[in-house]
């Protein structure tokens, strides 16, 4: 039995749902698991030595990752590195198969270049388009990005691109890391 910590950042809640599916799968496979947002982990502290595996996730927002997330990684990169681990990003570009690979996903390449923590295992997960839930300015900005990338542009579009079975497979894959 492994003890696993799932850490995530989420702006609109979708990465939190992905993290929860990973957490549930890890438990369903007979392991112990906790789940924390990076903000909670930073404020409340983490008992790093309690865990055998860390799974860390963050959405791509405007082509990059939030400062709060990078700051967390800079602060705790040694703790994360000390155990088996995996990093997943969530983006809508990953709705196309080629951009769902670490090599074909420029945001993953950017992460591997810029992140203070260099994870040894990575995964790209397709996220959610949710115009009604996004603020007006965000929705307008993303609509522009979608026009350029031939994605959905209707302001009432809600499309979940996440392959939830693949998320479960990813969680099981993480359990094999050593
Ligand atoms: C403000 C904002 C900016 C985004 N920028 C990008 C982007 O540059 N590239 C992309 O592929 N997806 C982008 N997305 C899509 C998100 O990565 C996707 O909706 C993800 O599911 C959001 O996760 P969250 O709900 O945990 O924040 C953006 C979404 C928002 C709300």
Short mmCIF file of C-alpha atoms and ligand atoms in Angstrom, two decimals:
data_model
loop_
_atom_site.label_atom_id
_atom_site.label_comp_id
_atom_site.label_asym_id
_atom_site.label_seq_id
_atom_site.Cartn_x
_atom_site.Cartn_y
_atom_site.Cartn_z
CA UNK A 1 0.00 0.00 0.00
CA UNK A 2 1.29 3.44 -0.95
CA UNK A 3 0.67 6.78 0.68
CA UNK A 4 0.00 9.37 -2.02
CA UNK A 5 -0.42 13.13 -2.01
CA UNK A 6 -2.28 14.77 -4.90
CA UNK A 7 -1.44 18.48 -5.12
CA UNK A 8 -3.16 20.81 -7.54
CA UNK A 9 -3.89 24.37 -8.53
CA UNK A 10 -7.23 25.18 -10.14
CA UNK A 11 -8.71 28.47 -11.28
CA UNK A 12 -12.22 27.42 -12.28
CA UNK A 13 -12.49 24.02 -10.62
CA UNK A 14 -11.79 21.59 -13.49
CA UNK A 15 -8.24 20.65 -12.48
CA UNK A 16 -9.62 20.09 -8.98
CA UNK A 17 -12.07 17.57 -10.50
CA UNK A 18 -9.22 15.84 -12.34
CA UNK A 19 -7.19 15.74 -9.12
CA UNK A 20 -10.19 14.26 -7.30
CA UNK A 21 -10.58 11.52 -9.92
CA UNK A 22 -6.88 10.66 -9.49
CA UNK A 23 -7.26 10.68 -5.71
CA UNK A 24 -10.36 8.42 -5.88
CA UNK A 25 -8.59 6.01 -8.24
CA UNK A 26 -5.52 5.77 -6.02
CA UNK A 27 -7.79 4.92 -3.06
CA UNK A 28 -9.85 2.47 -5.12
CA UNK A 29 -6.57 0.66 -5.93
CA UNK A 30 -6.09 0.04 -2.20
CA UNK A 31 -3.81 2.92 -1.25
CA UNK A 32 -3.98 5.80 1.20
CA UNK A 33 -4.24 9.24 -0.40
CA UNK A 34 -4.65 12.90 0.52
CA UNK A 35 -5.50 15.78 -1.78
CA UNK A 36 -4.61 19.45 -1.24
CA UNK A 37 -4.55 22.63 -3.30
CA UNK A 38 -1.06 24.14 -3.42
CA UNK A 39 -2.42 27.17 -1.55
CA UNK A 40 -3.66 24.97 1.30
CA UNK A 41 -0.41 22.97 1.26
CA UNK A 42 1.66 26.15 1.48
CA UNK A 43 -0.43 27.72 4.24
CA UNK A 44 -1.12 24.66 6.36
CA UNK A 45 2.11 22.78 5.67
CA UNK A 46 2.69 19.25 4.36
CA UNK A 47 4.04 16.26 6.25
CA UNK A 48 6.32 15.41 3.33
CA UNK A 49 7.82 12.30 4.91
CA UNK A 50 4.36 10.73 5.23
CA UNK A 51 4.13 10.14 1.46
CA UNK A 52 5.63 7.69 -1.08
CA UNK A 53 4.38 9.47 -4.19
CA UNK A 54 3.39 12.99 -5.25
CA UNK A 55 1.05 13.75 -8.15
CA UNK A 56 0.97 17.44 -9.01
CA UNK A 57 -1.33 19.22 -11.48
CA UNK A 58 -2.01 22.71 -12.85
CA UNK A 59 -4.08 24.23 -15.66
CA UNK A 60 -2.54 26.25 -18.48
CA UNK A 61 -3.80 29.82 -18.19
CA UNK A 62 -2.94 32.28 -20.96
CA UNK A 63 -0.12 30.10 -22.21
CA UNK A 64 1.57 29.79 -18.86
CA UNK A 65 1.14 28.71 -15.22
CA UNK A 66 0.11 30.92 -12.30
CA UNK A 67 2.87 32.54 -10.26
CA UNK A 68 1.46 31.03 -7.07
CA UNK A 69 2.05 27.58 -8.58
CA UNK A 70 5.63 28.27 -9.71
CA UNK A 71 6.37 29.81 -6.29
CA UNK A 72 5.13 26.66 -4.60
CA UNK A 73 7.36 24.50 -6.81
CA UNK A 74 10.38 26.73 -6.16
CA UNK A 75 9.80 26.43 -2.42
CA UNK A 76 9.26 22.67 -2.29
CA UNK A 77 11.19 21.28 -5.28
CA UNK A 78 13.57 19.29 -3.07
CA UNK A 79 10.71 17.68 -1.15
CA UNK A 80 8.93 16.79 -4.42
CA UNK A 81 12.13 15.44 -5.96
CA UNK A 82 12.89 13.21 -3.00
CA UNK A 83 10.06 10.76 -3.88
CA UNK A 84 8.55 9.28 -7.05
CA UNK A 85 6.34 11.91 -8.64
CA UNK A 86 4.42 13.00 -11.71
CA UNK A 87 3.23 16.34 -13.07
CA UNK A 88 0.12 16.83 -15.22
CA UNK A 89 -1.02 19.95 -17.01
CA UNK A 90 -4.60 20.64 -18.10
CA UNK A 91 -5.26 22.63 -21.27
CA UNK A 92 -7.85 22.83 -24.02
CA UNK A 93 -5.21 22.50 -26.75
CA UNK A 94 -4.71 18.93 -25.51
CA UNK A 95 -8.13 18.09 -27.05
CA UNK A 96 -6.19 17.15 -30.21
CA UNK A 97 -4.17 13.91 -29.89
CA UNK A 98 -0.81 15.37 -30.97
CA UNK A 99 -1.10 18.19 -28.41
CA UNK A 100 -1.94 15.64 -25.74
CA UNK A 101 1.63 14.30 -25.89
CA UNK A 102 4.40 15.93 -23.83
CA UNK A 103 6.42 16.49 -27.03
CA UNK A 104 3.50 17.99 -28.96
CA UNK A 105 2.17 20.16 -26.12
CA UNK A 106 4.13 23.41 -26.18
CA UNK A 107 2.85 24.31 -22.71
CA UNK A 108 4.42 21.16 -21.31
CA UNK A 109 7.67 21.97 -23.09
CA UNK A 110 7.48 25.49 -21.67
CA UNK A 111 6.88 24.06 -18.21
CA UNK A 112 9.87 21.73 -18.44
CA UNK A 113 12.01 24.70 -19.48
CA UNK A 114 10.77 27.31 -16.98
CA UNK A 115 9.71 25.38 -13.92
CA UNK A 116 12.05 25.45 -10.92
CA UNK A 117 11.06 21.79 -10.41
CA UNK A 118 11.87 19.38 -13.26
CA UNK A 119 9.50 16.43 -12.93
CA UNK A 120 10.69 13.02 -14.13
CA UNK A 121 7.22 11.96 -15.30
CA UNK A 122 4.65 14.15 -17.08
CA UNK A 123 1.16 13.91 -18.55
CA UNK A 124 -1.02 16.26 -20.66
CA UNK A 125 -4.76 16.20 -19.94
CA UNK A 126 -7.45 17.90 -22.01
CA UNK A 127 -9.50 20.38 -19.96
CA UNK A 128 -12.85 22.08 -20.19
CA UNK A 129 -14.27 24.93 -22.22
CA UNK A 130 -16.77 26.71 -20.01
CA UNK A 131 -17.64 30.16 -21.38
CA UNK A 132 -20.68 30.77 -19.12
CA UNK A 133 -18.57 30.07 -16.05
CA UNK A 134 -15.66 32.30 -17.06
CA UNK A 135 -15.67 36.03 -16.44
CA UNK A 136 -16.54 38.24 -19.42
CA UNK A 137 -12.96 39.32 -20.14
CA UNK A 138 -11.56 35.77 -19.80
CA UNK A 139 -14.33 34.45 -22.05
CA UNK A 140 -13.58 37.10 -24.70
CA UNK A 141 -9.83 36.41 -24.54
CA UNK A 142 -10.31 32.65 -24.82
CA UNK A 143 -12.79 33.12 -27.64
CA UNK A 144 -9.98 34.88 -29.51
CA UNK A 145 -7.55 32.02 -28.80
CA UNK A 146 -10.22 29.54 -29.92
CA UNK A 147 -10.74 31.40 -33.18
CA UNK A 148 -7.01 31.04 -33.88
CA UNK A 149 -6.89 27.37 -32.89
CA UNK A 150 -10.24 26.41 -34.54
CA UNK A 151 -11.90 25.59 -31.22
CA UNK A 152 -15.45 26.33 -30.04
CA UNK A 153 -16.28 30.06 -30.05
CA UNK A 154 -19.93 30.14 -29.02
CA UNK A 155 -20.25 32.08 -25.75
CA UNK A 156 -22.63 29.45 -24.34
CA UNK A 157 -20.33 26.50 -25.10
CA UNK A 158 -19.61 24.10 -22.23
CA UNK A 159 -17.45 21.21 -23.44
CA UNK A 160 -15.62 18.77 -21.21
CA UNK A 161 -12.72 17.38 -23.27
CA UNK A 162 -11.31 15.28 -20.44
CA UNK A 163 -11.04 11.55 -21.07
CA UNK A 164 -11.97 10.42 -17.57
CA UNK A 165 -11.01 6.77 -18.18
CA UNK A 166 -7.57 7.96 -19.27
CA UNK A 167 -7.31 10.00 -16.06
CA UNK A 168 -7.91 6.78 -14.12
CA UNK A 169 -5.25 4.98 -16.21
CA UNK A 170 -2.85 7.84 -15.50
CA UNK A 171 -3.47 7.47 -11.75
CA UNK A 172 -2.71 3.72 -12.01
CA UNK A 173 0.42 4.52 -14.03
CA UNK A 174 1.60 6.90 -11.27
CA UNK A 175 1.28 4.07 -8.74
CA UNK A 176 3.91 2.10 -10.73
CA UNK A 177 6.52 4.89 -10.53
CA UNK A 178 9.60 4.25 -8.45
C1 LIG B 1 -8.26 32.52 -18.04
C2 LIG B 1 -8.04 31.27 -18.81
C3 LIG B 1 -6.99 31.17 -19.71
C4 LIG B 1 -6.77 29.98 -20.43
N1 LIG B 1 -5.71 29.89 -21.30
C5 LIG B 1 -5.51 28.75 -21.99
C6 LIG B 1 -4.42 28.65 -22.90
O1 LIG B 1 -3.63 29.57 -23.08
N2 LIG B 1 -4.27 27.48 -23.58
C7 LIG B 1 -5.13 26.41 -23.41
O2 LIG B 1 -4.95 25.39 -24.06
N3 LIG B 1 -6.14 26.48 -22.52
C8 LIG B 1 -6.36 27.63 -21.83
N4 LIG B 1 -7.40 27.72 -20.94
C9 LIG B 1 -8.25 26.54 -20.73
C10 LIG B 1 -7.94 25.87 -19.38
O3 LIG B 1 -6.66 25.34 -19.35
C11 LIG B 1 -9.00 24.81 -19.14
O4 LIG B 1 -10.27 25.42 -19.18
C12 LIG B 1 -8.85 24.11 -17.82
O5 LIG B 1 -9.81 23.08 -17.77
C13 LIG B 1 -9.03 25.08 -16.66
O6 LIG B 1 -8.79 24.43 -15.46
P1 LIG B 1 -9.32 25.01 -14.09
O7 LIG B 1 -10.84 24.97 -14.15
O8 LIG B 1 -8.79 24.08 -13.07
O9 LIG B 1 -8.80 26.40 -13.92
C14 LIG B 1 -7.65 28.88 -20.24
C15 LIG B 1 -8.72 29.01 -19.34
C16 LIG B 1 -8.92 30.17 -18.63
C17 LIG B 1 -10.08 30.28 -17.67
#
